[in-house]
PDB file of C-alpha atoms in Angstrom:
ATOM      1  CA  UNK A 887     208.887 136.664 -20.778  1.00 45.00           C
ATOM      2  CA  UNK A 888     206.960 138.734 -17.820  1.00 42.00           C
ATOM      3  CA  UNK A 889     204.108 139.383 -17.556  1.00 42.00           C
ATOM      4  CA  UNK A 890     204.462 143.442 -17.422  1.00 46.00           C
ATOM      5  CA  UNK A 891     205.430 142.924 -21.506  1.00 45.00           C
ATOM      6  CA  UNK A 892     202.285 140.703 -22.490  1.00 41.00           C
ATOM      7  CA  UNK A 893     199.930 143.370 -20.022  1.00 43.00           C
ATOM      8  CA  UNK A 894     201.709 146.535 -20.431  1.00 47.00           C
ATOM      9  CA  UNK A 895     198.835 147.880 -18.077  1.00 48.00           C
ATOM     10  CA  UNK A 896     200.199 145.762 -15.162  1.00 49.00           C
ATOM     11  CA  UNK A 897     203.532 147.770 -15.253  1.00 52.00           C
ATOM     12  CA  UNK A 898     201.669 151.266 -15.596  1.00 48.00           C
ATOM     13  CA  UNK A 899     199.784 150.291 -12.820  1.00 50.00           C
ATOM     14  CA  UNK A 900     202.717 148.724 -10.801  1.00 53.00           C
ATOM     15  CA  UNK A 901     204.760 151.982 -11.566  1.00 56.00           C
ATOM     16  CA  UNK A 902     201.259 154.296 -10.550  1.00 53.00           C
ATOM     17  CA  UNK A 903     201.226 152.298  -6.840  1.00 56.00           C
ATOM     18  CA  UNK A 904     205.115 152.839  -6.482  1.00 59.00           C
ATOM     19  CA  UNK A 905     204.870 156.630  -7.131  1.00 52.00           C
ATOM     20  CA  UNK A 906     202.102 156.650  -4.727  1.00 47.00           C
ATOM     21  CA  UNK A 907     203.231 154.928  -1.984  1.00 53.00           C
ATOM     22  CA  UNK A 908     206.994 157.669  -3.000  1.00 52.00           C
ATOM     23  CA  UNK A 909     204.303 160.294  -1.789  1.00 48.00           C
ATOM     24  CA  UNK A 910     202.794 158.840   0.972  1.00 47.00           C
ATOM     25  CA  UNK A 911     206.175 158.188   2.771  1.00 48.00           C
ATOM     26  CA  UNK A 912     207.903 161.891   1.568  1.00 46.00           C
ATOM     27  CA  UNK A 913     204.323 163.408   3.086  1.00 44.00           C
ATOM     28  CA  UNK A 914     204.834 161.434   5.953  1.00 47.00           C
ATOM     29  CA  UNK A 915     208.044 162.283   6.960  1.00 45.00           C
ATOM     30  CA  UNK A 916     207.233 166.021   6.497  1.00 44.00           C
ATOM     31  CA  UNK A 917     204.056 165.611   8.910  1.00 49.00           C
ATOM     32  CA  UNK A 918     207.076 164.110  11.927  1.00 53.00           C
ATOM     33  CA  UNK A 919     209.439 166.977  10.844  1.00 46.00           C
ATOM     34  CA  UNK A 920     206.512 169.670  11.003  1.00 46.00           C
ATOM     35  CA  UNK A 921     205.405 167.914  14.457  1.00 50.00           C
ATOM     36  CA  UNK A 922     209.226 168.261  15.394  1.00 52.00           C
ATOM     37  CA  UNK A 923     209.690 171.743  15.203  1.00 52.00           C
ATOM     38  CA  UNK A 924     206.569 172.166  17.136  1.00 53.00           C
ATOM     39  CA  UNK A 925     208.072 169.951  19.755  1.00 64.00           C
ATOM     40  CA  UNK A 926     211.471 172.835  20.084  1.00 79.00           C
ATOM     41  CA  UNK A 927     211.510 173.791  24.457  1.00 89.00           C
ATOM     42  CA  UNK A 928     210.250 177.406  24.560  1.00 95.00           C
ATOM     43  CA  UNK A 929     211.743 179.179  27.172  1.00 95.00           C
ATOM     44  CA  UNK A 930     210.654 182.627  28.476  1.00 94.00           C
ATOM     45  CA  UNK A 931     212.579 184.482  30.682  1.00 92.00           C
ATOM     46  CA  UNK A 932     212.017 187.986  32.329  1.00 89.00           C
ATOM     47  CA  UNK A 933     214.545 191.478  32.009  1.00 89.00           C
ATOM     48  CA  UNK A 934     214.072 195.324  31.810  1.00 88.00           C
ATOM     49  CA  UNK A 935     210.459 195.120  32.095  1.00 88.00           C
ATOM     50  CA  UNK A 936     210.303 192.497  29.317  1.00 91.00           C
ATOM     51  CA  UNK A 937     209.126 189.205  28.553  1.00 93.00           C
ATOM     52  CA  UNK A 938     211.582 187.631  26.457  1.00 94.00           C
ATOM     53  CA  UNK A 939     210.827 184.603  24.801  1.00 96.00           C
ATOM     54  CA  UNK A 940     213.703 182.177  22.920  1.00 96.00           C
ATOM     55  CA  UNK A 941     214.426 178.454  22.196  1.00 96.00           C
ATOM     56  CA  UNK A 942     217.947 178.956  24.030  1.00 93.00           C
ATOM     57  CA  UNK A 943     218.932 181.750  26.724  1.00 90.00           C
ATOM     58  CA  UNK A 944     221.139 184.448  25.113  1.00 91.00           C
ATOM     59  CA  UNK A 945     223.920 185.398  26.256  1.00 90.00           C
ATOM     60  CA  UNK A 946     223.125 189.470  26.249  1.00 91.00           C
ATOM     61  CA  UNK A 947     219.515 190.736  26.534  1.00 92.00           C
ATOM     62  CA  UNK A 948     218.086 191.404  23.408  1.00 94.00           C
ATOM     63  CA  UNK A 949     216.060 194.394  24.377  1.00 93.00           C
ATOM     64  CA  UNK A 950     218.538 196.713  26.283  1.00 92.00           C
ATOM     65  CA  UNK A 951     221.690 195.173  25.227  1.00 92.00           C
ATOM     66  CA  UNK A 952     222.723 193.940  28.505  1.00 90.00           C
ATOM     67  CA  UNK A 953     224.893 191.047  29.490  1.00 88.00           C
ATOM     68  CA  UNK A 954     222.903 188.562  31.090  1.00 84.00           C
ATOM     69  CA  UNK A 955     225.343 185.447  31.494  1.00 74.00           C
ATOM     70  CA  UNK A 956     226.377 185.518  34.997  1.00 65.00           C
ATOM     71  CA  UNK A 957     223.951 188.320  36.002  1.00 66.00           C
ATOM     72  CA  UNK A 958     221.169 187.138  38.605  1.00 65.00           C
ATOM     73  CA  UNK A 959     217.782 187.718  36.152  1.00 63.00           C
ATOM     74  CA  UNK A 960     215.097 189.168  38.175  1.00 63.00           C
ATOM     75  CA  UNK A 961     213.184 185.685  37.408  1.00 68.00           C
ATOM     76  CA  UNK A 962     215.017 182.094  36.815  1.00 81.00           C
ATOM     77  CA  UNK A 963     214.091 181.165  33.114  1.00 89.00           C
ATOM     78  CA  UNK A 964     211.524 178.672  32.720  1.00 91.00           C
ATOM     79  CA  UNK A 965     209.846 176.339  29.864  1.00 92.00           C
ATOM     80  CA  UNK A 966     206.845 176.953  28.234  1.00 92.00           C
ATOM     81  CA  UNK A 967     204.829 173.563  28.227  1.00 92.00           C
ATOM     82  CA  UNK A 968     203.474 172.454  24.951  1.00 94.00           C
ATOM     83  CA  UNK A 969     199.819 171.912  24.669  1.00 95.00           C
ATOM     84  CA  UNK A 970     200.467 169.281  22.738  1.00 95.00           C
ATOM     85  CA  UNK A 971     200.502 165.703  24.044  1.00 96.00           C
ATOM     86  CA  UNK A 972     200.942 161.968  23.024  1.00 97.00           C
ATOM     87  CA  UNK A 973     197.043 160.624  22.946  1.00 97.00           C
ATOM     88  CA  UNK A 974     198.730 156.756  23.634  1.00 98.00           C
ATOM     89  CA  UNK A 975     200.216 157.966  27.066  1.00 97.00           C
ATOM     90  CA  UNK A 976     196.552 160.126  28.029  1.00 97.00           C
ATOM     91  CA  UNK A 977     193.691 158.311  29.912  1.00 97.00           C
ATOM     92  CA  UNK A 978     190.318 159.073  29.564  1.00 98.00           C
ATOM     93  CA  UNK A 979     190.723 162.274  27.534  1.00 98.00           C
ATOM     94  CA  UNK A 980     188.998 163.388  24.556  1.00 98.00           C
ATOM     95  CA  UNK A 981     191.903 163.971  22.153  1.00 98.00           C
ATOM     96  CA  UNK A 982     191.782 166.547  19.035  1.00 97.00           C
ATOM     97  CA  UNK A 983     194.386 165.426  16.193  1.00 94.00           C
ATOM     98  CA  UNK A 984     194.907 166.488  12.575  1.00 89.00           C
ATOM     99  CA  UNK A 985     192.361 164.669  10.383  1.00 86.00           C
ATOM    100  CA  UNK A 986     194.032 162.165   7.948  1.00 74.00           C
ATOM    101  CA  UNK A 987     193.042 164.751   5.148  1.00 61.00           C
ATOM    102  CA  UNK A 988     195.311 167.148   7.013  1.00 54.00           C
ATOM    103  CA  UNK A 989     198.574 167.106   4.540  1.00 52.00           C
ATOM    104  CA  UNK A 990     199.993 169.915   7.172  1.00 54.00           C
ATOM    105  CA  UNK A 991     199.128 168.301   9.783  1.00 59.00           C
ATOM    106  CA  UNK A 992     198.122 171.555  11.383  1.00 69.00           C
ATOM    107  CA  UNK A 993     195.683 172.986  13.967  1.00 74.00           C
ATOM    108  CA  UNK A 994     194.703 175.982  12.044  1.00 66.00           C
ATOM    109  CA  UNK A 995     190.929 177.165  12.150  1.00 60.00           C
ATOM    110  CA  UNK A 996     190.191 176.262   8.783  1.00 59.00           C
ATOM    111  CA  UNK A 997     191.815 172.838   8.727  1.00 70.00           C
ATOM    112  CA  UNK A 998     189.998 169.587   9.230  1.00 85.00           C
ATOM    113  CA  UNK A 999     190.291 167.711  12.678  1.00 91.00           C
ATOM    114  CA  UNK A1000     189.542 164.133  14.012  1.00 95.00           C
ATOM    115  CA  UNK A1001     188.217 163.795  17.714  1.00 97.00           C
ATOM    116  CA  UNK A1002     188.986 160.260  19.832  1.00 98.00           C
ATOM    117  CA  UNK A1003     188.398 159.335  22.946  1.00 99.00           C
ATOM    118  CA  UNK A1004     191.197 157.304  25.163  1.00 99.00           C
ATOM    119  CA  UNK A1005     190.730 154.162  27.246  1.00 98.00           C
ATOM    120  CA  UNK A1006     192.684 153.717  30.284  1.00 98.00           C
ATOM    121  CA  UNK A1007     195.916 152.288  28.380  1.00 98.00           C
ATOM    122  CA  UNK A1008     195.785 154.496  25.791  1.00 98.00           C
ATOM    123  CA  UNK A1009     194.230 153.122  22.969  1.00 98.00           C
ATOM    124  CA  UNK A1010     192.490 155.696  20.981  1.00 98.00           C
ATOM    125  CA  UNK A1011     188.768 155.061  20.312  1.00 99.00           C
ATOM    126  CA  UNK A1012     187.431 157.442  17.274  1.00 98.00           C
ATOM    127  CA  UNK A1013     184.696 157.243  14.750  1.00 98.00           C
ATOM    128  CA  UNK A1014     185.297 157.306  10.973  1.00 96.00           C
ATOM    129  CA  UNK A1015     183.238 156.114   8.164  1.00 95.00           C
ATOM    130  CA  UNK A1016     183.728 152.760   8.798  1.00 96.00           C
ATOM    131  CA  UNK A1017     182.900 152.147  12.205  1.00 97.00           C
ATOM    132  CA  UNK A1018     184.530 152.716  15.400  1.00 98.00           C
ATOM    133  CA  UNK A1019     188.447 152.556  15.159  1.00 98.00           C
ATOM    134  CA  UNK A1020     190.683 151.475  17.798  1.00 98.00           C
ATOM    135  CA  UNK A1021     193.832 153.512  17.422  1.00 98.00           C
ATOM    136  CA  UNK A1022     196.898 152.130  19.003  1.00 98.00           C
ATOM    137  CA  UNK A1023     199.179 154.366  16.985  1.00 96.00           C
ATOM    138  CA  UNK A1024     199.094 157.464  15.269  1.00 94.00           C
ATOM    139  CA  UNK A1025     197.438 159.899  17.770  1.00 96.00           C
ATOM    140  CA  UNK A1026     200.734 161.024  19.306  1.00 95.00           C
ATOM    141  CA  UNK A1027     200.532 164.698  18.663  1.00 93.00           C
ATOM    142  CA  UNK A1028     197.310 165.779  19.328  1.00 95.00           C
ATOM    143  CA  UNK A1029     195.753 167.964  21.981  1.00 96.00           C
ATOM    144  CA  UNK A1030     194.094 166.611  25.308  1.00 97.00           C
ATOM    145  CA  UNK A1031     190.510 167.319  27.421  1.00 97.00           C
ATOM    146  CA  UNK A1032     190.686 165.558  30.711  1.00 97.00           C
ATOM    147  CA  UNK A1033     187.438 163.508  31.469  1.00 96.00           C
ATOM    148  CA  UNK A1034     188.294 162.075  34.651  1.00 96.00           C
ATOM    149  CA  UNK A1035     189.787 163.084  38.051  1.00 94.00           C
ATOM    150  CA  UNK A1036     192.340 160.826  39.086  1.00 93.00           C
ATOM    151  CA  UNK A1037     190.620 160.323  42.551  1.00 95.00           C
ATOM    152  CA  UNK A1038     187.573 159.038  40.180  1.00 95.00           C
ATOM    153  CA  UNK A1039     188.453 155.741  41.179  1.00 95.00           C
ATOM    154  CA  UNK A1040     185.077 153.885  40.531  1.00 96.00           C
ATOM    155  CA  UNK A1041     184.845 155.399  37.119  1.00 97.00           C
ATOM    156  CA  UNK A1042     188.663 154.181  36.142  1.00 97.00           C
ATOM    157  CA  UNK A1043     187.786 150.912  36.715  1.00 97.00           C
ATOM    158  CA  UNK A1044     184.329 150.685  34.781  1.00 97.00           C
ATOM    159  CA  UNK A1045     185.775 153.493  31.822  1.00 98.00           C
ATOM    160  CA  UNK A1046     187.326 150.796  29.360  1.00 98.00           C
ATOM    161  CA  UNK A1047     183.804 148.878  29.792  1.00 98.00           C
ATOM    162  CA  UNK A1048     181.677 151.658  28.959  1.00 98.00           C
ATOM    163  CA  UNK A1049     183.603 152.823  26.469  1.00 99.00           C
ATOM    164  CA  UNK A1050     183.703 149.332  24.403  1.00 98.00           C
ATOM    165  CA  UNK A1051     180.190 148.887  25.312  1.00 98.00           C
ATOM    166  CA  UNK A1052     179.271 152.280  23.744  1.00 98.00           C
ATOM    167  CA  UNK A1053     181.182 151.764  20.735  1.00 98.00           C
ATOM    168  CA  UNK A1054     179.722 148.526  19.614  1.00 98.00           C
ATOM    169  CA  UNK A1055     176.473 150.007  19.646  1.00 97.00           C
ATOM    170  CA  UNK A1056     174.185 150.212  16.551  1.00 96.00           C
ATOM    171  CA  UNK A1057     174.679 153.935  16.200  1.00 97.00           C
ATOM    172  CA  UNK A1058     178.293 153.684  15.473  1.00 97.00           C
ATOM    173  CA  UNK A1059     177.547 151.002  12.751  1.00 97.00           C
ATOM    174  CA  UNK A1060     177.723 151.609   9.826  1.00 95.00           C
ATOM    175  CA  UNK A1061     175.406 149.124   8.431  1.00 94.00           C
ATOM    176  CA  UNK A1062     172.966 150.475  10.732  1.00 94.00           C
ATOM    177  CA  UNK A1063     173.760 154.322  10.530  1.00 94.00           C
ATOM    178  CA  UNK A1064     175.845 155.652   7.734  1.00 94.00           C
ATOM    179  CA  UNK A1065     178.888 158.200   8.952  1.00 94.00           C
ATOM    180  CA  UNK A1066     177.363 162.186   8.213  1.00 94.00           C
ATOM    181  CA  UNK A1067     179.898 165.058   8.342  1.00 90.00           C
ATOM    182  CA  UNK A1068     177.537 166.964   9.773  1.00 90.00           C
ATOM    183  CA  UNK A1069     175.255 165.393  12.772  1.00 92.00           C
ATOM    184  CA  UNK A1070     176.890 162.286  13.025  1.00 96.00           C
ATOM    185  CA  UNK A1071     180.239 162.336  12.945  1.00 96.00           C
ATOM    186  CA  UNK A1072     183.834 161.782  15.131  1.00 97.00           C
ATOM    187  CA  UNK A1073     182.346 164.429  17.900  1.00 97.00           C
ATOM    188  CA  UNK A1074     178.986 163.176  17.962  1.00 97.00           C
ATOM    189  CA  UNK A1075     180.363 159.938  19.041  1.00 98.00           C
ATOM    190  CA  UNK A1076     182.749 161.589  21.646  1.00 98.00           C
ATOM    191  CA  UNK A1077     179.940 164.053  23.143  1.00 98.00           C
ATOM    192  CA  UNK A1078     177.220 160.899  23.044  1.00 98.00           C
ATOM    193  CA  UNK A1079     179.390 158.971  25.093  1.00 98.00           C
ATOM    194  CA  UNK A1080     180.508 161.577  27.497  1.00 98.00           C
ATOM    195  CA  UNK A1081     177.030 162.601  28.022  1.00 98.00           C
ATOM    196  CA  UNK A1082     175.818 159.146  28.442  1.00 97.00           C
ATOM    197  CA  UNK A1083     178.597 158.851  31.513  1.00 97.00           C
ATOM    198  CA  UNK A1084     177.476 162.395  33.017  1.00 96.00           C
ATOM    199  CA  UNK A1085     174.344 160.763  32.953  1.00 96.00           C
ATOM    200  CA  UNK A1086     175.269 157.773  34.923  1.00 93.00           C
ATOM    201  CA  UNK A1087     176.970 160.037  37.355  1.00 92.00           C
ATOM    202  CA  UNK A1088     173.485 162.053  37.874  1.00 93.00           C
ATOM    203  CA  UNK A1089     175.269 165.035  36.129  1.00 94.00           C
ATOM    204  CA  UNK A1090     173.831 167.030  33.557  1.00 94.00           C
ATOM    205  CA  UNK A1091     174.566 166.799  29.734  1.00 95.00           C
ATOM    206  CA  UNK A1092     176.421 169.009  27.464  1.00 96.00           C
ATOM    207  CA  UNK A1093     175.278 170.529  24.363  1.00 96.00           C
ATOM    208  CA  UNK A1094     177.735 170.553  21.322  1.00 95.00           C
ATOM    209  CA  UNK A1095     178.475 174.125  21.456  1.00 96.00           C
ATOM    210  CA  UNK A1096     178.688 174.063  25.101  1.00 95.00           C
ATOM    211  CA  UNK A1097     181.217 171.646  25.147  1.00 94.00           C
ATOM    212  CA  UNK A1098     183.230 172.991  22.209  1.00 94.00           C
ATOM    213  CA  UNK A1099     183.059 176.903  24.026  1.00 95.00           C
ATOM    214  CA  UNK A1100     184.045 176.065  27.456  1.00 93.00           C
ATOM    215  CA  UNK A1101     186.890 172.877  26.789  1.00 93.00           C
ATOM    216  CA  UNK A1102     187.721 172.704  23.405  1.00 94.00           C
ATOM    217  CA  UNK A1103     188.038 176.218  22.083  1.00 94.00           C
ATOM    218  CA  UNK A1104     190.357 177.691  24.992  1.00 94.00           C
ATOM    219  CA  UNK A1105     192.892 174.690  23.928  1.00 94.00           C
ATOM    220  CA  UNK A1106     192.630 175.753  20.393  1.00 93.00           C
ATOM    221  CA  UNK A1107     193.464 179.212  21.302  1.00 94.00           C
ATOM    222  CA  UNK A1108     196.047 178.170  23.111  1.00 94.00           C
ATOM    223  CA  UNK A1109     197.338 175.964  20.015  1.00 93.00           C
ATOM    224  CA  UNK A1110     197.069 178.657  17.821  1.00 92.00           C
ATOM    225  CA  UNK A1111     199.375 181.096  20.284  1.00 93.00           C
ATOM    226  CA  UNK A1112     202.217 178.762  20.721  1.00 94.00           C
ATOM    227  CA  UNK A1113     202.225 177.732  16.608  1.00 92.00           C
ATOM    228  CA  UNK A1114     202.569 181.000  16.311  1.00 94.00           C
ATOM    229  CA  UNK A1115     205.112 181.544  18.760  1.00 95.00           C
ATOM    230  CA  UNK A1116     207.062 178.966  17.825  1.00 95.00           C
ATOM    231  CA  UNK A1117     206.977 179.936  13.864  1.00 94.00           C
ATOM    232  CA  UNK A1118     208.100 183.903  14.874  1.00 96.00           C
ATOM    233  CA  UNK A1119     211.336 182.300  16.511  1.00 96.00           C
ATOM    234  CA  UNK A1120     212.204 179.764  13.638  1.00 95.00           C
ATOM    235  CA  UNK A1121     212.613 182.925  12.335  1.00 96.00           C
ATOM    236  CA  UNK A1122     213.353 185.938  14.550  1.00 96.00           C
ATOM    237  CA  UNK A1123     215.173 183.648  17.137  1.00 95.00           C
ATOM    238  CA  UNK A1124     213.169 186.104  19.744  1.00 95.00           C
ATOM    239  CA  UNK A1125     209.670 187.465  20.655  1.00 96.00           C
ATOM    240  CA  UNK A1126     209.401 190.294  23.058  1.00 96.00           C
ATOM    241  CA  UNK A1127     206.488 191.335  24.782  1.00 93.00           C
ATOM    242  CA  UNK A1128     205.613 194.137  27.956  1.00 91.00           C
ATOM    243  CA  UNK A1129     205.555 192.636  31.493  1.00 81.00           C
ATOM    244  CA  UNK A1130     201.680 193.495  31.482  1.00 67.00           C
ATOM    245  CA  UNK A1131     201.195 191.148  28.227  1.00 59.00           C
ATOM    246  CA  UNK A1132     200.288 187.784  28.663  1.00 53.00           C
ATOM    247  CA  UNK A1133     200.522 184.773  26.049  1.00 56.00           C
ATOM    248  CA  UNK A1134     197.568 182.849  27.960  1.00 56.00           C
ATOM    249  CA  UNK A1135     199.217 180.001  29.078  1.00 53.00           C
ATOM    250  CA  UNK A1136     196.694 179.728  32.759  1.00 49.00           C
ATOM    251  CA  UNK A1137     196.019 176.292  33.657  1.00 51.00           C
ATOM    252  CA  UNK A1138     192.778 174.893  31.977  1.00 57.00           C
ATOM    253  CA  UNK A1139     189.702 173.263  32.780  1.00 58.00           C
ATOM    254  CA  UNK A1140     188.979 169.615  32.528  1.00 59.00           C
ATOM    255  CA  UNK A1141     185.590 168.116  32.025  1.00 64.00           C
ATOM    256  CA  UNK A1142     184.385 165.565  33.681  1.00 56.00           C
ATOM    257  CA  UNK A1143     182.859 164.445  35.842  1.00 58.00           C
ATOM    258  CA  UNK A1144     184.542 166.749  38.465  1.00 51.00           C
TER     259      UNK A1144
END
């Protein structure tokens, strides 16, 4: 005789854990099909005075009508690059992801985001409510703030040690300092340690809102642009804009220690 007939509570609870785990795998495979579609090559090409934006070049313009296969465009069509990147294949960024919270998995204003800062081989270091995490997976859709120059060289080779240095500290402990969703959080732990290496580089600090105006915010924007972008031509297959209009895609600035 099992056991699930003499404790019929095992096989509720058995059955409870099954359905549960049903959900976790359906939600995740809706977060990779969501991240998908925001992955879809935007390509923008120029004609009649109009920017014309598409997953695929058409074959006639879809302005003024005009054939455009075979027809020299004024400008060669070009991709839009995605401001989204894999966190594992950054170094020494400060990476913005979906928070695990996030069912959508989504960069929208009002949805909640976790902050991490990469080590030279990509592993992801983030605060959470128990302690520093070391992410090796699971950041690879996210968006990226350059900390270092690549001609940096002394502060490559010295990042990975300051970073695990800072993270063992007794701030990031919770035994020592519970987790606050407020004050001390996943981006107090990114903006302490970033300060603390402008420091050592006899640069000044950043304030919070500093930081989140000038590096943060103008990615966001961008985010929110190309989202949208992309979700007008899942389902008008086209966007059309004036020359004069821009979509904001100008190169942005890093942080560091530049």
């Amino acid at each position: 005789m099992s056991s699930d007939r003499l404790y019929p509570g095992n096989q509720r609870r058995r059955r409870g854990e099954e359905a549960k785990e049903r959900r976790r795998k359906r939600s995740g495979s809706d977060c990779q099909a969501a991240e998908e579609e925001m992955e879809q090559s935007v390509i923008h090409l120029s004609h009649c005075q109009k920017e014309i934006f598409c997953f695929t070049v058409p074959e006639v313009c879809p302005s003024c009508g005009e054939e455009l296969k075979g027809r020299r465009l004024h400008e060669a069509p070009v991709s839009l690059p995605s401001p989204f990147t894999d966190g594992h294949k950054t170094s020494c960024c400060l990476l913005v992801a979906p928070a695990h919270n996030n069912q959508d998995r989504d960069f929208t204003g009002t949805s909640d985001l976790h902050t991490g800062i990469s080590n030279t081989k990509g592993v992801v270091y983030n605060y959470t409510q128990d302690g520093v995490r070391r992410d090796q997976s699971g950041w690879s859709h996210c968006v990226s703030v350059p900390l270092v120059r690549p001609d940096m060289f002394h502060l490559l080779a010295q990042w990975d040690q300051y970073l695990e240095t800072f993270s063992e500290g007794p701030a990031w402990d919770p035994v020592w300092q519970k987790f606050h969703e407020e004050d001390h959080n996943c981006f107090s732990f990114c903006l302490q340690f970033l300060n603390g290496v402008l420091a050592m580089e006899g640069r000044g600090t950043l304030s919070r809102d500093d930081f989140t105006r000038c590096f943060i915010l103008p990615r966001m924007r961008r985010v929110s642009k190309y989202t949208t972008l992309i979700r007008h031509l899942q389902e008008h297959q086209y966007y059309l804009a004036d020359r004069q209009e821009t979509l904001g895609y100008g190169q942005e600035e890093s942080v560091a220690t530049s």
